[in-house]
N, CA and C of each residue as an Amber inpcrd file, in Angstrom:
protein
   435
  16.3860000   6.4190000 -26.5450000  16.7040000   6.4420000 -25.7570000
  17.5050000   6.2840000 -25.1820000  18.4390000   7.2950000 -24.7340000
  19.6840000   7.8030000 -23.7490000  19.5190000   7.3190000 -23.2710000
  19.0900000   6.6810000 -21.9870000  19.2520000   6.1970000 -20.9290000
  18.7210000   4.8410000 -20.6360000  18.9360000   4.2440000 -21.7570000
  18.4560000   2.9010000 -21.4050000  19.8360000   2.1390000 -21.3710000
  20.5810000   0.9670000 -20.6220000  21.6960000   0.8080000 -20.1380000
  21.7250000  -0.4910000 -21.6600000  23.0760000  -0.6570000 -21.8860000
  23.3890000  -1.2300000 -23.0690000  23.3680000  -2.9360000 -22.4830000
  22.7160000  -3.8040000 -23.5000000  22.0510000  -5.3230000 -23.2290000
  22.6620000  -5.2440000 -24.2480000  23.5370000  -6.9400000 -24.5520000
  23.4160000  -7.5380000 -25.9920000  21.6460000  -7.3540000 -26.6740000
  21.9860000  -8.0600000 -28.2520000  21.0810000  -7.6500000 -28.9730000
  19.7500000  -9.2550000 -28.2660000  20.7060000 -10.0130000 -28.1410000
  20.1930000 -11.3180000 -27.4270000  19.0790000 -11.0410000 -26.8000000
  19.4430000 -10.2980000 -25.3020000  18.6990000  -9.6930000 -24.4270000
  17.8650000  -8.7230000 -24.9380000  18.2930000  -7.9250000 -25.8500000
  17.5050000  -6.5800000 -26.4970000  15.5790000  -6.7150000 -26.9260000
  15.6460000  -7.5900000 -27.2690000  15.0450000  -8.5320000 -28.3340000
  13.4720000  -9.4040000 -27.2440000  14.1130000  -9.1360000 -25.9950000
  13.1010000 -10.3010000 -24.8010000  11.7560000  -8.7800000 -24.5560000
  10.1620000  -9.5440000 -24.0170000   9.5870000  -8.6520000 -23.8500000
  10.0230000  -8.5220000 -22.5300000  10.1790000  -9.4520000 -21.5140000
  10.8530000  -8.6790000 -20.1930000  11.5880000  -7.5580000 -20.4380000
  12.8840000  -7.9100000 -21.0370000  13.6640000  -6.8030000 -20.6790000
  12.9870000  -5.5130000 -21.3910000  12.5230000  -5.4470000 -22.6830000
  12.2180000  -4.4720000 -22.4840000  10.4120000  -3.5370000 -21.9770000
  10.1650000  -4.2490000 -21.2860000   8.8220000  -4.4680000 -20.5580000
   9.3950000  -3.3600000 -18.6560000  10.5370000  -3.9190000 -18.7690000
  11.2310000  -3.3600000 -17.6670000  11.7600000  -1.5300000 -17.5630000
  12.3790000  -1.8530000 -19.0410000  13.0370000  -0.5380000 -19.5200000
  11.7990000   0.7960000 -19.6080000  10.4400000  -0.1320000 -20.6960000
   9.2480000   0.9000000 -20.6540000   9.3100000   1.0170000 -19.3440000
   9.1090000   0.3680000 -17.7930000   8.3470000   0.5670000 -17.0330000
   9.2160000   1.5220000 -16.1750000  10.4330000   1.5580000 -16.1740000
  11.1730000   1.7530000 -15.6420000  10.8640000   3.6730000 -16.2970000
  11.0690000   3.6640000 -17.3240000  10.9640000   5.0100000 -17.6150000
   9.5470000   6.0850000 -17.4670000   9.1740000   5.1460000 -17.3540000
   7.5100000   5.7010000 -17.5620000   7.3010000   6.0970000 -15.4310000
   7.8010000   5.3740000 -14.8220000   8.5680000   5.6470000 -13.2020000
   8.7210000   6.5470000 -13.0360000   9.8610000   6.9850000 -13.7170000
  11.1450000   8.5660000 -13.8290000  10.1720000   9.1410000 -14.3560000
   9.3360000   9.3920000 -15.4850000   8.1950000  10.2770000 -15.6650000
   6.9930000  10.9180000 -14.7880000   6.0830000   9.5130000 -14.3690000
   5.8370000   9.8330000 -13.3920000   6.0980000  10.6020000 -12.3000000
   7.6010000  10.0120000 -11.9800000   7.8810000  10.7890000 -10.2580000
   8.5920000  11.8420000 -10.4280000   8.7420000  12.1300000 -11.3100000
   8.9500000  13.6320000 -12.0980000   8.0300000  14.5490000 -11.6730000
   6.4270000  14.4150000 -12.3900000   5.5690000  15.0440000 -12.2910000
   4.8430000  15.0430000 -10.8860000   4.6160000  14.2940000 -10.3990000
   4.5390000  14.0700000  -9.2980000   5.4900000  15.0050000  -8.1760000
   6.8060000  15.0430000  -8.5170000   7.2220000  16.1730000  -7.6510000
   6.8150000  17.1850000  -7.9040000   6.3410000  17.7980000  -9.2980000
   5.4670000  19.1710000  -9.0120000   4.8560000  19.5350000  -7.8530000
   4.3240000  18.7310000  -7.0170000   3.0860000  18.3890000  -5.9470000
   3.5410000  18.4630000  -5.0390000   4.8470000  17.7500000  -4.7360000
   5.5120000  17.6100000  -3.5770000   5.1110000  16.1980000  -3.4280000
   4.8430000  15.0790000  -4.1730000   4.2930000  14.1790000  -3.8720000
   4.7870000  12.5570000  -4.1790000   5.1340000  11.7220000  -4.2000000
   5.6850000  10.6750000  -4.7220000   4.7180000   9.6190000  -5.4300000
   4.5610000   8.5500000  -5.6480000   4.2400000   7.7380000  -6.2200000
   2.7050000   7.2070000  -5.4250000   3.4080000   6.8790000  -4.6190000
   2.3330000   6.2610000  -3.8610000   1.7940000   7.0510000  -2.6730000
   1.6400000   8.1240000  -2.7170000   1.2980000   8.8030000  -1.5390000
  -0.1420000   9.6690000  -3.0480000   0.1490000   9.5200000  -3.8880000
  -0.6970000   9.7430000  -5.0720000  -2.1880000   8.2490000  -5.2510000
  -1.1370000   7.0310000  -5.6460000  -1.7470000   6.2180000  -5.1880000
  -2.3580000   6.4270000  -3.8870000  -2.4420000   6.1910000  -2.7160000
  -2.7140000   5.9100000  -1.8250000  -4.1710000   6.9030000  -1.7470000
  -4.1520000   8.5550000  -2.1760000  -5.2350000   9.3200000  -2.2940000
  -6.3730000   8.9980000  -2.7330000  -5.6340000   8.0860000  -4.2260000
  -6.3320000   7.2760000  -5.7800000  -6.9750000   6.3220000  -5.5180000
  -6.3950000   5.9680000  -4.1460000  -7.6400000   4.5030000  -3.4410000
  -8.8020000   4.8830000  -2.3170000  -8.0900000   5.7190000  -1.5930000
  -9.0510000   6.2570000  -1.1270000 -10.5060000   7.2270000  -1.7830000
 -10.0690000   8.0110000  -2.5990000 -11.2740000   7.6960000  -3.4410000
 -12.0080000   7.4610000  -3.9720000 -11.5820000   6.1950000  -4.3710000
 -12.0790000   5.1120000  -5.0900000 -13.3560000   4.7130000  -4.2940000
 -12.6790000   4.1000000  -3.2250000 -12.6450000   2.7150000  -1.9170000
 -13.7530000   3.7980000  -1.2490000 -13.6920000   4.9070000  -0.6830000
 -14.3720000   5.8680000   0.3100000 -13.6490000   5.3550000   1.3290000
 -14.3810000   5.1900000   2.5130000 -13.1960000   5.1240000   3.8500000
 -12.9950000   4.5590000   3.7930000 -11.3520000   4.3000000   4.3180000
 -11.2330000   2.5440000   4.6440000 -10.2760000   3.0850000   5.5440000
  -9.6580000   1.5220000   6.1630000  -9.4000000   1.4320000   7.5400000
  -7.7040000   1.8680000   6.7780000  -6.7220000   2.1820000   7.3460000
  -4.9360000   2.0050000   6.9680000  -4.2140000   0.5460000   6.5770000
  -5.2380000  -0.2810000   7.8160000  -4.8020000  -1.8470000   7.2360000
  -5.3820000  -1.8120000   6.3700000  -6.3760000  -1.6520000   6.1050000
  -7.1550000  -2.0710000   4.7400000  -6.1840000  -1.5110000   3.4740000
  -6.0000000  -0.0290000   4.0340000  -5.5230000   0.2710000   2.6270000
  -4.4430000  -0.2810000   2.4610000  -3.0250000  -0.4530000   3.4310000
  -2.4270000  -1.0810000   3.3950000  -2.3620000  -2.4730000   2.5530000
  -3.2530000  -3.2350000   2.6550000  -2.8360000  -4.4090000   2.3170000
  -3.6370000  -4.2950000   0.7750000  -4.8690000  -3.4760000   0.7080000
  -4.9380000  -3.4330000  -0.7040000  -4.1270000  -2.4880000  -1.3520000
  -3.2010000  -2.2060000  -1.1870000  -2.4140000  -1.8990000  -1.9330000
  -0.8900000  -2.3660000  -2.1680000  -0.7650000  -3.3870000  -1.2100000
   0.1350000  -4.4970000  -1.1980000   1.8660000  -3.2990000  -0.5730000
   1.4200000  -2.4950000   0.1350000   2.2840000  -1.8830000   1.3600000
   2.6420000  -2.4370000   2.7360000   3.5660000  -2.7470000   3.4290000
   3.9370000  -2.9750000   4.6030000   3.2170000  -1.7610000   5.3910000
   2.6080000  -2.7450000   6.7870000   2.0840000  -1.4840000   7.1800000
   2.6400000  -0.5160000   8.1230000   4.3110000  -0.4860000   8.0340000
   5.2020000   0.1070000   8.9350000   5.3460000   1.3370000   7.1760000
   5.5720000   0.7920000   6.0980000   5.7430000   2.1420000   5.3250000
   4.3740000   2.8930000   5.0250000   3.0650000   1.9910000   5.2810000
   1.5260000   2.9910000   5.2900000   1.6300000   4.0460000   6.2930000
   2.1190000   4.0860000   7.4780000   2.5410000   4.5610000   8.4930000
   2.9330000   6.0520000   7.9020000   4.1540000   6.0350000   8.0200000
   5.2510000   6.5840000   7.5640000   3.9680000   7.5780000   5.9460000
   3.2160000   7.1060000   5.5210000   2.8490000   8.0710000   4.1380000
   1.7220000   8.6180000   4.5980000   0.7380000   7.7610000   5.4370000
  -0.4340000   8.3810000   6.4430000   0.3480000   9.9130000   6.8030000
   1.1790000   9.4190000   7.2930000   1.6670000  10.5120000   8.5520000
   2.3250000  11.9660000   7.8970000   2.3390000  11.2420000   6.6310000
   2.9780000  12.8020000   5.4570000   1.4240000  13.5670000   4.8130000
   0.5600000  12.1340000   4.7580000  -0.6810000  12.6510000   3.7350000
  -1.2320000  13.5960000   5.0960000  -1.1270000  13.1340000   5.9960000
  -2.3530000  14.3720000   7.2490000  -1.2300000  15.2490000   7.8660000
  -0.3170000  15.4090000   7.5380000   0.5660000  16.7260000   8.0640000
   0.9480000  17.1510000   6.8020000  -0.4720000  17.0580000   5.5040000
  -0.4830000  18.2550000   4.3600000  -1.8300000  18.1430000   4.6760000
  -2.4260000  17.7860000   5.3410000  -3.8570000  18.1710000   5.1610000
  -4.9310000  17.2310000   3.8160000  -4.6130000  16.2770000   3.5030000
  -4.7350000  15.6190000   2.0930000  -5.7870000  14.2610000   2.5720000
  -5.7390000  14.2640000   3.9300000  -6.6310000  12.8070000   4.7410000
  -7.0270000  13.4910000   6.1410000  -8.5770000  12.6320000   6.2150000
  -8.2930000  12.8060000   7.7040000  -8.6500000  11.0250000   7.9110000
  -8.4560000  11.1360000   9.5710000  -8.7140000  10.3000000  10.0030000
 -10.0170000  10.1850000  11.4610000 -10.7570000   9.7200000  11.1650000
 -11.7500000   9.3740000  12.3720000 -12.3280000   8.3310000  11.8880000
 -13.1490000   8.1790000  13.3200000 -12.9510000   6.8540000  13.8330000
 -14.1820000   5.5490000  13.2930000 -14.1030000   5.0760000  12.3780000
 -15.2560000   4.0210000  11.7660000 -16.5770000   4.0020000  12.4300000
 -17.3710000   4.7270000  11.7900000 -18.7660000   4.1810000  12.3930000
 -18.9350000   3.3940000  12.7250000 -18.7470000   1.7740000  11.9240000
 -18.8040000   0.2310000  12.0030000 -18.3260000  -0.3610000  13.1230000
 -17.0850000   0.6820000  13.2700000 -15.7290000  -0.1010000  14.7680000
 -14.9630000   0.7400000  14.9000000 -15.1230000   1.5970000  16.1540000
 -15.0800000   2.3920000  17.0370000 -13.0750000   1.9530000  16.9290000
 -12.6240000   0.8900000  16.6950000 -11.5650000   0.6530000  17.0340000
 -10.4560000   0.9580000  15.8390000 -11.4460000   1.3030000  14.7950000
 -10.6660000   1.6010000  14.1340000 -11.2060000   3.1910000  13.1040000
 -10.0650000   3.3630000  12.6330000  -9.8300000   5.1970000  12.2960000
 -10.2830000   4.8920000  10.3980000 -11.0490000   5.3190000  10.7240000
 -10.9800000   5.6500000   8.6650000 -10.8640000   6.7250000   8.3940000
 -10.2530000   6.4080000   6.2870000  -8.9210000   7.2690000   6.1820000
 -10.4040000   8.3750000   5.1920000 -10.1020000   9.2520000   5.2240000
 -10.8320000   9.8810000   3.6980000 -10.2210000  11.0220000   3.2720000
 -10.2670000  11.5910000   2.0670000  -9.9350000  12.8420000   2.0090000
 -10.4450000  14.3340000   1.9180000  -9.8890000  14.8010000   2.2250000
 -10.1930000  16.3290000   2.6800000 -10.7410000  17.2860000   1.2820000
 -11.0720000  18.5130000   1.2640000 -11.3020000  19.1780000   0.0450000
  -9.8300000  19.3480000  -0.3600000  -8.7640000  19.4810000   0.3960000
  -7.4380000  19.9230000  -0.6120000  -6.4510000  18.3970000  -0.4790000
  -7.5340000  17.2250000  -0.7060000  -6.9240000  15.9020000  -1.0160000
  -7.6600000  15.9810000  -2.2960000  -8.5420000  16.3090000  -2.5830000
  -8.9720000  15.7970000  -3.1970000  -9.0180000  16.4680000  -4.3790000
  -8.0460000  17.7680000  -4.4240000  -7.9230000  18.8630000  -5.2900000
  -6.5840000  18.3380000  -5.6680000  -5.6310000  18.4930000  -4.6970000
  -4.3870000  17.3790000  -5.0320000  -4.2060000  16.4520000  -6.0580000
  -5.7820000  15.3860000  -5.2470000  -5.5650000  13.9930000  -6.5240000
  -5.8150000  14.5290000  -8.0270000  -6.8800000  15.6980000  -8.0970000
  -7.4210000  15.8790000  -9.0130000  -5.9330000  16.1350000 -10.4940000
  -5.0930000  17.3960000  -9.8850000  -3.7880000  17.6750000 -10.0460000
  -3.1750000  16.9250000 -10.5390000  -2.9090000  15.4360000  -9.3820000
  -1.9150000  14.5900000  -9.4890000  -2.3260000  13.9030000 -10.3590000
  -3.6000000  13.6320000 -11.1650000  -4.1220000  13.0210000 -11.8840000
  -3.7770000  13.1680000 -13.1490000  -3.8940000  14.3680000 -13.0030000
  -3.7130000  15.1910000 -14.8950000  -2.3460000  14.8870000 -14.6150000
  -1.5650000  15.0000000 -13.8070000  -0.1150000  15.1930000 -14.0160000
   0.7830000  13.6100000 -14.3370000   0.0070000  12.8360000 -13.6700000
   0.0960000  11.5300000 -14.1520000  -0.2010000  11.2160000 -15.9580000
  -1.3280000  11.9250000 -16.1020000  -1.4940000  11.5700000 -17.3730000
  -0.8620000  12.2010000 -18.3530000  -0.0990000  13.7500000 -18.0600000
   0.1130000  14.0860000 -18.8110000   1.8180000  13.1680000 -19.3260000
   2.2510000  12.6070000 -18.2450000   3.7890000  11.8250000 -17.8470000
   3.7040000  10.2860000 -18.5900000   2.2000000  10.1750000 -18.6490000
   1.5780000   8.9050000 -19.3920000   1.8760000   8.6210000 -21.2050000
   1.3910000   9.8840000 -21.6190000   1.1190000  10.6400000 -22.8380000
   2.4190000  10.9100000 -23.0020000   3.5640000  10.9530000 -22.7820000
   5.0850000  11.7570000 -22.7360000   5.2280000  10.0120000 -23.4540000
   5.0850000   9.4120000 -22.5170000   5.5840000   7.6730000 -22.3680000
   5.1890000   7.2340000 -23.5920000   3.8060000   7.7320000 -24.1180000
   3.2420000   6.8550000 -25.4940000   3.2700000   8.3720000 -26.7770000
   4.2090000   8.6190000 -26.4550000   4.1380000   9.3590000 -27.6280000
   4.1860000   9.0080000 -28.5540000   5.0110000   8.6950000 -28.9170000
   5.2880000   7.4650000 -30.1190000   4.3360000   6.2720000 -31.1520000
   3.5500000   6.8270000 -30.3620000   2.2170000   6.0990000 -30.5290000
   1.3620000   6.4410000 -30.7100000   0.3640000   5.8120000 -32.0850000
  -0.8820000   5.8440000 -32.2580000  -1.8930000   6.1150000 -31.2670000
  -3.0110000   6.7340000 -31.3930000  -4.2510000   6.4130000 -30.3200000
  -4.5920000   4.8820000 -30.5180000  -5.2210000   4.5850000 -31.7970000
  -5.0190000   2.5890000 -31.6650000  -4.1330000   2.0180000 -31.3480000
  -2.4600000   2.5590000 -31.7680000  -1.4170000   1.6180000 -30.6950000
  -1.3950000   1.6440000 -29.1280000  -1.4460000   2.7500000 -28.9460000
  -1.3580000   2.8870000 -27.3070000  -3.0700000   2.1470000 -26.7210000
  -4.4390000   2.2200000 -27.7620000  -5.1260000   1.2720000 -27.0210000
  -4.8590000  -0.1490000 -27.0650000  -3.9880000  -0.7720000 -28.2370000
  -3.6070000  -2.0060000 -28.3650000  -2.8750000  -1.9740000 -27.0860000
  -1.4580000  -1.0390000 -27.2080000  -0.5540000  -1.7090000 -25.7010000
  -1.2990000  -1.6650000 -24.6710000  -2.0470000  -1.1760000 -24.0740000
  -2.4440000  -1.3100000 -22.7070000  -3.6750000  -2.8130000 -22.7230000
  -3.9630000  -2.8640000 -23.8690000  -5.0520000  -4.5780000 -24.0200000
  -3.8210000  -5.6650000 -24.0490000  -2.8150000  -5.1970000 -24.3090000
  -1.8250000  -6.4220000 -24.1690000  -1.2610000  -5.8970000 -23.4310000
  -0.6070000  -5.2850000 -22.3510000   0.1530000  -5.2160000 -21.0410000
  -0.9800000  -5.9270000 -20.5140000  -2.4660000  -5.9140000 -20.1370000
  -3.7750000  -5.4830000 -19.5630000  -3.3220000  -7.2380000 -19.4510000
  -3.3910000  -8.3310000 -20.1490000  -3.0140000  -9.6500000 -20.9150000
  -1.9800000 -10.1130000 -19.9050000  -0.9790000  -9.6750000 -20.2070000
   0.5240000  -9.7350000 -19.6820000   0.9590000  -9.6500000 -18.3170000
  -0.2550000  -9.1640000 -17.4390000  -0.0910000  -8.6100000 -16.2150000
  -1.1280000  -9.8090000 -15.2730000  -2.4810000 -10.2000000 -15.8270000
  -3.4000000 -11.0260000 -15.4780000  -2.5200000 -12.3830000 -15.9850000
  -1.2730000 -12.7700000 -16.7420000  -0.5880000 -13.9840000 -17.2290000
  -1.5400000 -14.6590000 -17.8050000
């Protein structure tokens, strides 16, 4: 834990502090892994969401991922520029464009998913498989509130 900032013991034992440090380390590991593909985490999140939901409008994508619509415009611009997504008129509502993955987008998503999984394996390397499963179950409960 060489990159962990100093905190007094009374703070270091707080779940909120520990979760923040774990999240920061995980974010750094995944960010570094995705950089190998020239992508940021939100690019990967958009590709994964489009793959999971199927054709989706830009507005729905921004709402689903809780991203400011102006930021989503830039993300979509990047992904279109790299030919990872297509925007075509939505057959259900011609006023909207439906975003879909291109074959290159699907291939990139496969690689970035693998890279993200490897980064998460590094994050939890000190845990047994049972401990990792327990951590995921506990964090899921914490996140759900």
